[in-house]
Amino acid sequence: MAKDEQALHDVVEHTAAILTAAGFPKMPARVLMSLTVSENGGLTAQELSAQLGASAAAISGAVRYLQTLGIIRRLSQSGSRRDRYELPENAWYTALTTESPLYGVLASQADAGVAAIDDPSSTATDRLAEMARFYRFLEVRMPQLLEEWEAERRPAERAQAPRA
């Protein structure tokens, strides 16, 4: 249990607001952060609803969205009809490591915009071409960055592991 529950609640809500401002849906962001700070490894939909002051329908939609991204998983609890939702190990970059074609698709859309304008002197052409270059850069660099993160993360995990 947190020493300062109100401060922890504020962290959850503020971080969810930042994620929402960056384009992440609000309720999934709140659910994600609630699961992140959960001490017992996961929460039921009812627990999430109570913690967040949200309806069962809002929680259901949020967990469904997060499951499709691979950020959370649903676990059946033996002897109970309630499922538990938890973050898999390494949840923060799980969504990035999946075979998501997002960057390539965005680059292709920018290329399609350049072709539609068909004017090399257009400032819109310049912006779209820059957009395409940027997303192709991310498409190439993201796997490398994630490998670097994994290498950085491993020694820290070993240092935190309890000694036998």
JSON list of C-alpha atoms in Angstrom, two decimals:
[
{"chain": "A", "resi": 1, "resn": "MET", "atom": "CA", "xyz": [0.00, 0.00, 0.00]},
{"chain": "A", "resi": 2, "resn": "ALA", "atom": "CA", "xyz": [1.25, 3.47, -0.87]},
{"chain": "A", "resi": 3, "resn": "LYS", "atom": "CA", "xyz": [2.36, 5.78, 1.91]},
{"chain": "A", "resi": 4, "resn": "ASP", "atom": "CA", "xyz": [0.37, 8.58, 0.26]},
{"chain": "A", "resi": 5, "resn": "GLU", "atom": "CA", "xyz": [-2.69, 7.21, -1.54]},
{"chain": "A", "resi": 6, "resn": "GLN", "atom": "CA", "xyz": [-3.82, 10.68, -2.69]},
{"chain": "A", "resi": 7, "resn": "ALA", "atom": "CA", "xyz": [-0.43, 11.43, -4.22]},
{"chain": "A", "resi": 8, "resn": "LEU", "atom": "CA", "xyz": [-0.48, 8.07, -6.01]},
{"chain": "A", "resi": 9, "resn": "HIS", "atom": "CA", "xyz": [-4.01, 8.75, -7.28]},
{"chain": "A", "resi": 10, "resn": "ASP", "atom": "CA", "xyz": [-2.80, 12.14, -8.56]},
{"chain": "A", "resi": 11, "resn": "VAL", "atom": "CA", "xyz": [0.10, 10.44, -10.38]},
{"chain": "A", "resi": 12, "resn": "VAL", "atom": "CA", "xyz": [-2.34, 8.01, -12.04]},
{"chain": "A", "resi": 13, "resn": "GLU", "atom": "CA", "xyz": [-4.68, 10.80, -13.15]},
{"chain": "A", "resi": 14, "resn": "HIS", "atom": "CA", "xyz": [-1.95, 13.22, -14.28]},
{"chain": "A", "resi": 15, "resn": "THR", "atom": "CA", "xyz": [-0.07, 10.56, -16.23]},
{"chain": "A", "resi": 16, "resn": "ALA", "atom": "CA", "xyz": [-3.33, 9.41, -17.85]},
{"chain": "A", "resi": 17, "resn": "ALA", "atom": "CA", "xyz": [-4.03, 13.05, -18.79]},
{"chain": "A", "resi": 18, "resn": "ILE", "atom": "CA", "xyz": [-0.59, 13.34, -20.40]},
{"chain": "A", "resi": 19, "resn": "LEU", "atom": "CA", "xyz": [-1.17, 10.12, -22.35]},
{"chain": "A", "resi": 20, "resn": "THR", "atom": "CA", "xyz": [-4.60, 11.44, -23.40]},
{"chain": "A", "resi": 21, "resn": "ALA", "atom": "CA", "xyz": [-3.09, 14.73, -24.56]},
{"chain": "A", "resi": 22, "resn": "ALA", "atom": "CA", "xyz": [-0.65, 12.67, -26.65]},
{"chain": "A", "resi": 23, "resn": "GLY", "atom": "CA", "xyz": [-3.55, 10.91, -28.37]},
{"chain": "A", "resi": 24, "resn": "PHE", "atom": "CA", "xyz": [-4.19, 7.86, -26.18]},
{"chain": "A", "resi": 25, "resn": "PRO", "atom": "CA", "xyz": [-7.88, 7.36, -25.30]},
{"chain": "A", "resi": 26, "resn": "LYS", "atom": "CA", "xyz": [-8.74, 8.69, -21.82]},
{"chain": "A", "resi": 27, "resn": "MET", "atom": "CA", "xyz": [-10.29, 5.67, -20.12]},
{"chain": "A", "resi": 28, "resn": "PRO", "atom": "CA", "xyz": [-7.72, 3.16, -21.42]},
{"chain": "A", "resi": 29, "resn": "ALA", "atom": "CA", "xyz": [-5.00, 5.54, -20.19]},
{"chain": "A", "resi": 30, "resn": "ARG", "atom": "CA", "xyz": [-6.59, 5.64, -16.72]},
{"chain": "A", "resi": 31, "resn": "VAL", "atom": "CA", "xyz": [-6.98, 1.85, -16.62]},
{"chain": "A", "resi": 32, "resn": "LEU", "atom": "CA", "xyz": [-3.40, 1.36, -17.80]},
{"chain": "A", "resi": 33, "resn": "MET", "atom": "CA", "xyz": [-2.05, 3.62, -15.08]},
{"chain": "A", "resi": 34, "resn": "SER", "atom": "CA", "xyz": [-4.22, 2.00, -12.39]},
{"chain": "A", "resi": 35, "resn": "LEU", "atom": "CA", "xyz": [-2.85, -1.40, -13.35]},
{"chain": "A", "resi": 36, "resn": "THR", "atom": "CA", "xyz": [0.68, 0.01, -13.42]},
{"chain": "A", "resi": 37, "resn": "VAL", "atom": "CA", "xyz": [0.50, 1.13, -9.80]},
{"chain": "A", "resi": 38, "resn": "SER", "atom": "CA", "xyz": [-1.42, -1.92, -8.56]},
{"chain": "A", "resi": 39, "resn": "GLU", "atom": "CA", "xyz": [0.50, -3.66, -5.79]},
{"chain": "A", "resi": 40, "resn": "ASN", "atom": "CA", "xyz": [-1.16, -7.06, -6.22]},
{"chain": "A", "resi": 41, "resn": "GLY", "atom": "CA", "xyz": [-0.36, -7.54, -9.88]},
{"chain": "A", "resi": 42, "resn": "GLY", "atom": "CA", "xyz": [-3.77, -6.90, -11.33]},
{"chain": "A", "resi": 43, "resn": "LEU", "atom": "CA", "xyz": [-7.33, -5.79, -10.77]},
{"chain": "A", "resi": 44, "resn": "THR", "atom": "CA", "xyz": [-10.80, -7.01, -11.63]},
{"chain": "A", "resi": 45, "resn": "ALA", "atom": "CA", "xyz": [-13.17, -4.87, -13.68]},
{"chain": "A", "resi": 46, "resn": "GLN", "atom": "CA", "xyz": [-15.12, -4.18, -10.49]},
{"chain": "A", "resi": 47, "resn": "GLU", "atom": "CA", "xyz": [-11.97, -3.02, -8.69]},
{"chain": "A", "resi": 48, "resn": "LEU", "atom": "CA", "xyz": [-11.02, -0.81, -11.63]},
{"chain": "A", "resi": 49, "resn": "SER", "atom": "CA", "xyz": [-14.52, 0.64, -11.70]},
{"chain": "A", "resi": 50, "resn": "ALA", "atom": "CA", "xyz": [-14.39, 1.45, -7.99]},
{"chain": "A", "resi": 51, "resn": "GLN", "atom": "CA", "xyz": [-10.90, 2.93, -8.14]},
{"chain": "A", "resi": 52, "resn": "LEU", "atom": "CA", "xyz": [-11.61, 5.11, -11.15]},
{"chain": "A", "resi": 53, "resn": "GLY", "atom": "CA", "xyz": [-15.22, 5.98, -10.40]},
{"chain": "A", "resi": 54, "resn": "ALA", "atom": "CA", "xyz": [-16.15, 4.69, -13.86]},
{"chain": "A", "resi": 55, "resn": "SER", "atom": "CA", "xyz": [-19.02, 2.61, -15.17]},
{"chain": "A", "resi": 56, "resn": "ALA", "atom": "CA", "xyz": [-18.69, -1.09, -15.94]},
{"chain": "A", "resi": 57, "resn": "ALA", "atom": "CA", "xyz": [-19.23, -0.27, -19.62]},
{"chain": "A", "resi": 58, "resn": "ALA", "atom": "CA", "xyz": [-16.38, 2.25, -19.62]},
{"chain": "A", "resi": 59, "resn": "ILE", "atom": "CA", "xyz": [-14.03, -0.24, -17.97]},
{"chain": "A", "resi": 60, "resn": "SER", "atom": "CA", "xyz": [-15.11, -2.99, -20.39]},
{"chain": "A", "resi": 61, "resn": "GLY", "atom": "CA", "xyz": [-14.35, -0.82, -23.41]},
{"chain": "A", "resi": 62, "resn": "ALA", "atom": "CA", "xyz": [-11.02, 0.30, -21.96]},
{"chain": "A", "resi": 63, "resn": "VAL", "atom": "CA", "xyz": [-9.76, -3.20, -21.17]},
{"chain": "A", "resi": 64, "resn": "ARG", "atom": "CA", "xyz": [-10.91, -4.44, -24.57]},
{"chain": "A", "resi": 65, "resn": "TYR", "atom": "CA", "xyz": [-8.94, -1.64, -26.24]},
{"chain": "A", "resi": 66, "resn": "LEU", "atom": "CA", "xyz": [-5.82, -2.34, -24.15]},
{"chain": "A", "resi": 67, "resn": "GLN", "atom": "CA", "xyz": [-6.08, -6.07, -24.88]},
{"chain": "A", "resi": 68, "resn": "THR", "atom": "CA", "xyz": [-6.15, -5.45, -28.63]},
{"chain": "A", "resi": 69, "resn": "LEU", "atom": "CA", "xyz": [-2.91, -3.50, -28.26]},
{"chain": "A", "resi": 70, "resn": "GLY", "atom": "CA", "xyz": [-1.37, -6.32, -26.23]},
{"chain": "A", "resi": 71, "resn": "ILE", "atom": "CA", "xyz": [-0.72, -3.99, -23.30]},
{"chain": "A", "resi": 72, "resn": "ILE", "atom": "CA", "xyz": [-2.84, -5.91, -20.79]},
{"chain": "A", "resi": 73, "resn": "ARG", "atom": "CA", "xyz": [-4.02, -9.47, -20.47]},
{"chain": "A", "resi": 74, "resn": "ARG", "atom": "CA", "xyz": [-7.09, -11.04, -18.95]},
{"chain": "A", "resi": 75, "resn": "LEU", "atom": "CA", "xyz": [-6.67, -13.95, -16.56]},
{"chain": "A", "resi": 76, "resn": "SER", "atom": "CA", "xyz": [-9.43, -16.18, -15.30]},
{"chain": "A", "resi": 77, "resn": "GLN", "atom": "CA", "xyz": [-9.46, -16.68, -11.57]},
{"chain": "A", "resi": 78, "resn": "SER", "atom": "CA", "xyz": [-10.18, -20.20, -10.42]},
{"chain": "A", "resi": 79, "resn": "GLY", "atom": "CA", "xyz": [-13.30, -20.38, -8.30]},
{"chain": "A", "resi": 80, "resn": "SER", "atom": "CA", "xyz": [-14.52, -16.99, -9.47]},
{"chain": "A", "resi": 81, "resn": "ARG", "atom": "CA", "xyz": [-16.52, -15.70, -12.39]},
{"chain": "A", "resi": 82, "resn": "ARG", "atom": "CA", "xyz": [-14.52, -12.49, -12.37]},
{"chain": "A", "resi": 83, "resn": "ASP", "atom": "CA", "xyz": [-11.53, -12.05, -14.60]},
{"chain": "A", "resi": 84, "resn": "ARG", "atom": "CA", "xyz": [-8.43, -10.24, -13.48]},
{"chain": "A", "resi": 85, "resn": "TYR", "atom": "CA", "xyz": [-6.59, -7.80, -15.73]},
{"chain": "A", "resi": 86, "resn": "GLU", "atom": "CA", "xyz": [-2.87, -7.37, -15.43]},
{"chain": "A", "resi": 87, "resn": "LEU", "atom": "CA", "xyz": [0.10, -5.96, -17.25]},
{"chain": "A", "resi": 88, "resn": "PRO", "atom": "CA", "xyz": [2.37, -8.50, -18.89]},
{"chain": "A", "resi": 89, "resn": "GLU", "atom": "CA", "xyz": [6.04, -8.15, -18.21]},
{"chain": "A", "resi": 90, "resn": "ASN", "atom": "CA", "xyz": [7.49, -5.23, -20.17]},
{"chain": "A", "resi": 91, "resn": "ALA", "atom": "CA", "xyz": [4.06, -3.77, -20.93]},
{"chain": "A", "resi": 92, "resn": "TRP", "atom": "CA", "xyz": [5.39, -0.32, -21.71]},
{"chain": "A", "resi": 93, "resn": "TYR", "atom": "CA", "xyz": [7.05, -1.34, -24.89]},
{"chain": "A", "resi": 94, "resn": "THR", "atom": "CA", "xyz": [4.95, -4.37, -25.78]},
{"chain": "A", "resi": 95, "resn": "ALA", "atom": "CA", "xyz": [2.79, -2.27, -28.08]},
{"chain": "A", "resi": 96, "resn": "LEU", "atom": "CA", "xyz": [5.86, -0.93, -29.88]},
{"chain": "A", "resi": 97, "resn": "THR", "atom": "CA", "xyz": [7.49, -4.32, -30.36]},
{"chain": "A", "resi": 98, "resn": "THR", "atom": "CA", "xyz": [4.49, -5.96, -31.95]},
{"chain": "A", "resi": 99, "resn": "GLU", "atom": "CA", "xyz": [4.60, -6.11, -35.70]},
{"chain": "A", "resi": 100, "resn": "SER", "atom": "CA", "xyz": [2.81, -2.80, -36.03]},
{"chain": "A", "resi": 101, "resn": "PRO", "atom": "CA", "xyz": [2.94, -1.32, -39.52]},
{"chain": "A", "resi": 102, "resn": "LEU", "atom": "CA", "xyz": [1.95, 2.12, -38.22]},
{"chain": "A", "resi": 103, "resn": "TYR", "atom": "CA", "xyz": [5.08, 4.03, -39.24]},
{"chain": "A", "resi": 104, "resn": "GLY", "atom": "CA", "xyz": [5.19, 2.49, -42.71]},
{"chain": "A", "resi": 105, "resn": "VAL", "atom": "CA", "xyz": [1.49, 3.15, -43.25]},
{"chain": "A", "resi": 106, "resn": "LEU", "atom": "CA", "xyz": [1.86, 6.79, -42.22]},
{"chain": "A", "resi": 107, "resn": "ALA", "atom": "CA", "xyz": [4.86, 7.19, -44.53]},
{"chain": "A", "resi": 108, "resn": "SER", "atom": "CA", "xyz": [2.90, 5.66, -47.41]},
{"chain": "A", "resi": 109, "resn": "GLN", "atom": "CA", "xyz": [-0.02, 8.00, -46.75]},
{"chain": "A", "resi": 110, "resn": "ALA", "atom": "CA", "xyz": [2.34, 10.96, -46.85]},
{"chain": "A", "resi": 111, "resn": "ASP", "atom": "CA", "xyz": [3.71, 9.68, -50.17]},
{"chain": "A", "resi": 112, "resn": "ALA", "atom": "CA", "xyz": [0.16, 9.39, -51.48]},
{"chain": "A", "resi": 113, "resn": "GLY", "atom": "CA", "xyz": [-0.43, 13.01, -50.49]},
{"chain": "A", "resi": 114, "resn": "VAL", "atom": "CA", "xyz": [2.70, 14.08, -52.36]},
{"chain": "A", "resi": 115, "resn": "ALA", "atom": "CA", "xyz": [1.46, 12.22, -55.44]},
{"chain": "A", "resi": 116, "resn": "ALA", "atom": "CA", "xyz": [-2.00, 13.78, -55.12]},
{"chain": "A", "resi": 117, "resn": "ILE", "atom": "CA", "xyz": [-0.59, 17.31, -54.94]},
{"chain": "A", "resi": 118, "resn": "ASP", "atom": "CA", "xyz": [1.81, 16.59, -57.81]},
{"chain": "A", "resi": 119, "resn": "ASP", "atom": "CA", "xyz": [3.64, 19.91, -57.40]},
{"chain": "A", "resi": 120, "resn": "PRO", "atom": "CA", "xyz": [7.28, 19.78, -56.29]},
{"chain": "A", "resi": 121, "resn": "SER", "atom": "CA", "xyz": [7.25, 23.51, -55.44]},
{"chain": "A", "resi": 122, "resn": "SER", "atom": "CA", "xyz": [4.30, 23.20, -53.04]},
{"chain": "A", "resi": 123, "resn": "THR", "atom": "CA", "xyz": [4.95, 23.75, -49.35]},
{"chain": "A", "resi": 124, "resn": "ALA", "atom": "CA", "xyz": [2.42, 21.00, -48.62]},
{"chain": "A", "resi": 125, "resn": "THR", "atom": "CA", "xyz": [4.55, 18.65, -50.72]},
{"chain": "A", "resi": 126, "resn": "ASP", "atom": "CA", "xyz": [7.58, 19.60, -48.62]},
{"chain": "A", "resi": 127, "resn": "ARG", "atom": "CA", "xyz": [5.72, 18.94, -45.37]},
{"chain": "A", "resi": 128, "resn": "LEU", "atom": "CA", "xyz": [4.36, 15.60, -46.58]},
{"chain": "A", "resi": 129, "resn": "ALA", "atom": "CA", "xyz": [7.76, 14.50, -47.87]},
{"chain": "A", "resi": 130, "resn": "GLU", "atom": "CA", "xyz": [9.28, 15.39, -44.50]},
{"chain": "A", "resi": 131, "resn": "MET", "atom": "CA", "xyz": [6.53, 13.43, -42.77]},
{"chain": "A", "resi": 132, "resn": "ALA", "atom": "CA", "xyz": [7.27, 10.39, -44.94]},
{"chain": "A", "resi": 133, "resn": "ARG", "atom": "CA", "xyz": [11.01, 10.63, -44.21]},
{"chain": "A", "resi": 134, "resn": "PHE", "atom": "CA", "xyz": [10.35, 10.97, -40.47]},
{"chain": "A", "resi": 135, "resn": "TYR", "atom": "CA", "xyz": [8.10, 7.91, -40.26]},
{"chain": "A", "resi": 136, "resn": "ARG", "atom": "CA", "xyz": [10.49, 5.83, -42.35]},
{"chain": "A", "resi": 137, "resn": "PHE", "atom": "CA", "xyz": [13.26, 6.88, -39.97]},
{"chain": "A", "resi": 138, "resn": "LEU", "atom": "CA", "xyz": [11.16, 5.72, -37.00]},
{"chain": "A", "resi": 139, "resn": "GLU", "atom": "CA", "xyz": [10.29, 2.48, -38.77]},
{"chain": "A", "resi": 140, "resn": "VAL", "atom": "CA", "xyz": [13.99, 1.68, -39.15]},
{"chain": "A", "resi": 141, "resn": "ARG", "atom": "CA", "xyz": [15.18, 3.00, -35.79]},
{"chain": "A", "resi": 142, "resn": "MET", "atom": "CA", "xyz": [12.44, 1.77, -33.46]},
{"chain": "A", "resi": 143, "resn": "PRO", "atom": "CA", "xyz": [13.54, -1.90, -33.45]},
{"chain": "A", "resi": 144, "resn": "GLN", "atom": "CA", "xyz": [17.12, -0.78, -32.78]},
{"chain": "A", "resi": 145, "resn": "LEU", "atom": "CA", "xyz": [16.01, 1.47, -29.93]},
{"chain": "A", "resi": 146, "resn": "LEU", "atom": "CA", "xyz": [13.99, -1.34, -28.40]},
{"chain": "A", "resi": 147, "resn": "GLU", "atom": "CA", "xyz": [17.00, -3.67, -28.58]},
{"chain": "A", "resi": 148, "resn": "GLU", "atom": "CA", "xyz": [19.08, -1.01, -26.82]},
{"chain": "A", "resi": 149, "resn": "TRP", "atom": "CA", "xyz": [16.38, -0.66, -24.17]},
{"chain": "A", "resi": 150, "resn": "GLU", "atom": "CA", "xyz": [16.30, -4.42, -23.63]},
{"chain": "A", "resi": 151, "resn": "ALA", "atom": "CA", "xyz": [20.09, -4.45, -23.14]},
{"chain": "A", "resi": 152, "resn": "GLU", "atom": "CA", "xyz": [19.81, -1.52, -20.71]},
{"chain": "A", "resi": 153, "resn": "ARG", "atom": "CA", "xyz": [16.93, -3.13, -18.83]},
{"chain": "A", "resi": 154, "resn": "ARG", "atom": "CA", "xyz": [18.49, -6.55, -18.22]},
{"chain": "A", "resi": 155, "resn": "PRO", "atom": "CA", "xyz": [21.29, -5.45, -15.86]},
{"chain": "A", "resi": 156, "resn": "ALA", "atom": "CA", "xyz": [18.84, -3.34, -13.86]},
{"chain": "A", "resi": 157, "resn": "GLU", "atom": "CA", "xyz": [16.49, -6.34, -13.47]},
{"chain": "A", "resi": 158, "resn": "ARG", "atom": "CA", "xyz": [19.34, -8.55, -12.32]},
{"chain": "A", "resi": 159, "resn": "ALA", "atom": "CA", "xyz": [20.36, -5.95, -9.74]},
{"chain": "A", "resi": 160, "resn": "GLN", "atom": "CA", "xyz": [16.78, -5.79, -8.39]},
{"chain": "A", "resi": 161, "resn": "ALA", "atom": "CA", "xyz": [16.22, -9.57, -8.32]},
{"chain": "A", "resi": 162, "resn": "PRO", "atom": "CA", "xyz": [16.04, -11.03, -4.81]},
{"chain": "A", "resi": 163, "resn": "ARG", "atom": "CA", "xyz": [19.08, -13.06, -3.88]},
{"chain": "A", "resi": 164, "resn": "ALA", "atom": "CA", "xyz": [18.56, -16.74, -3.01]}
]
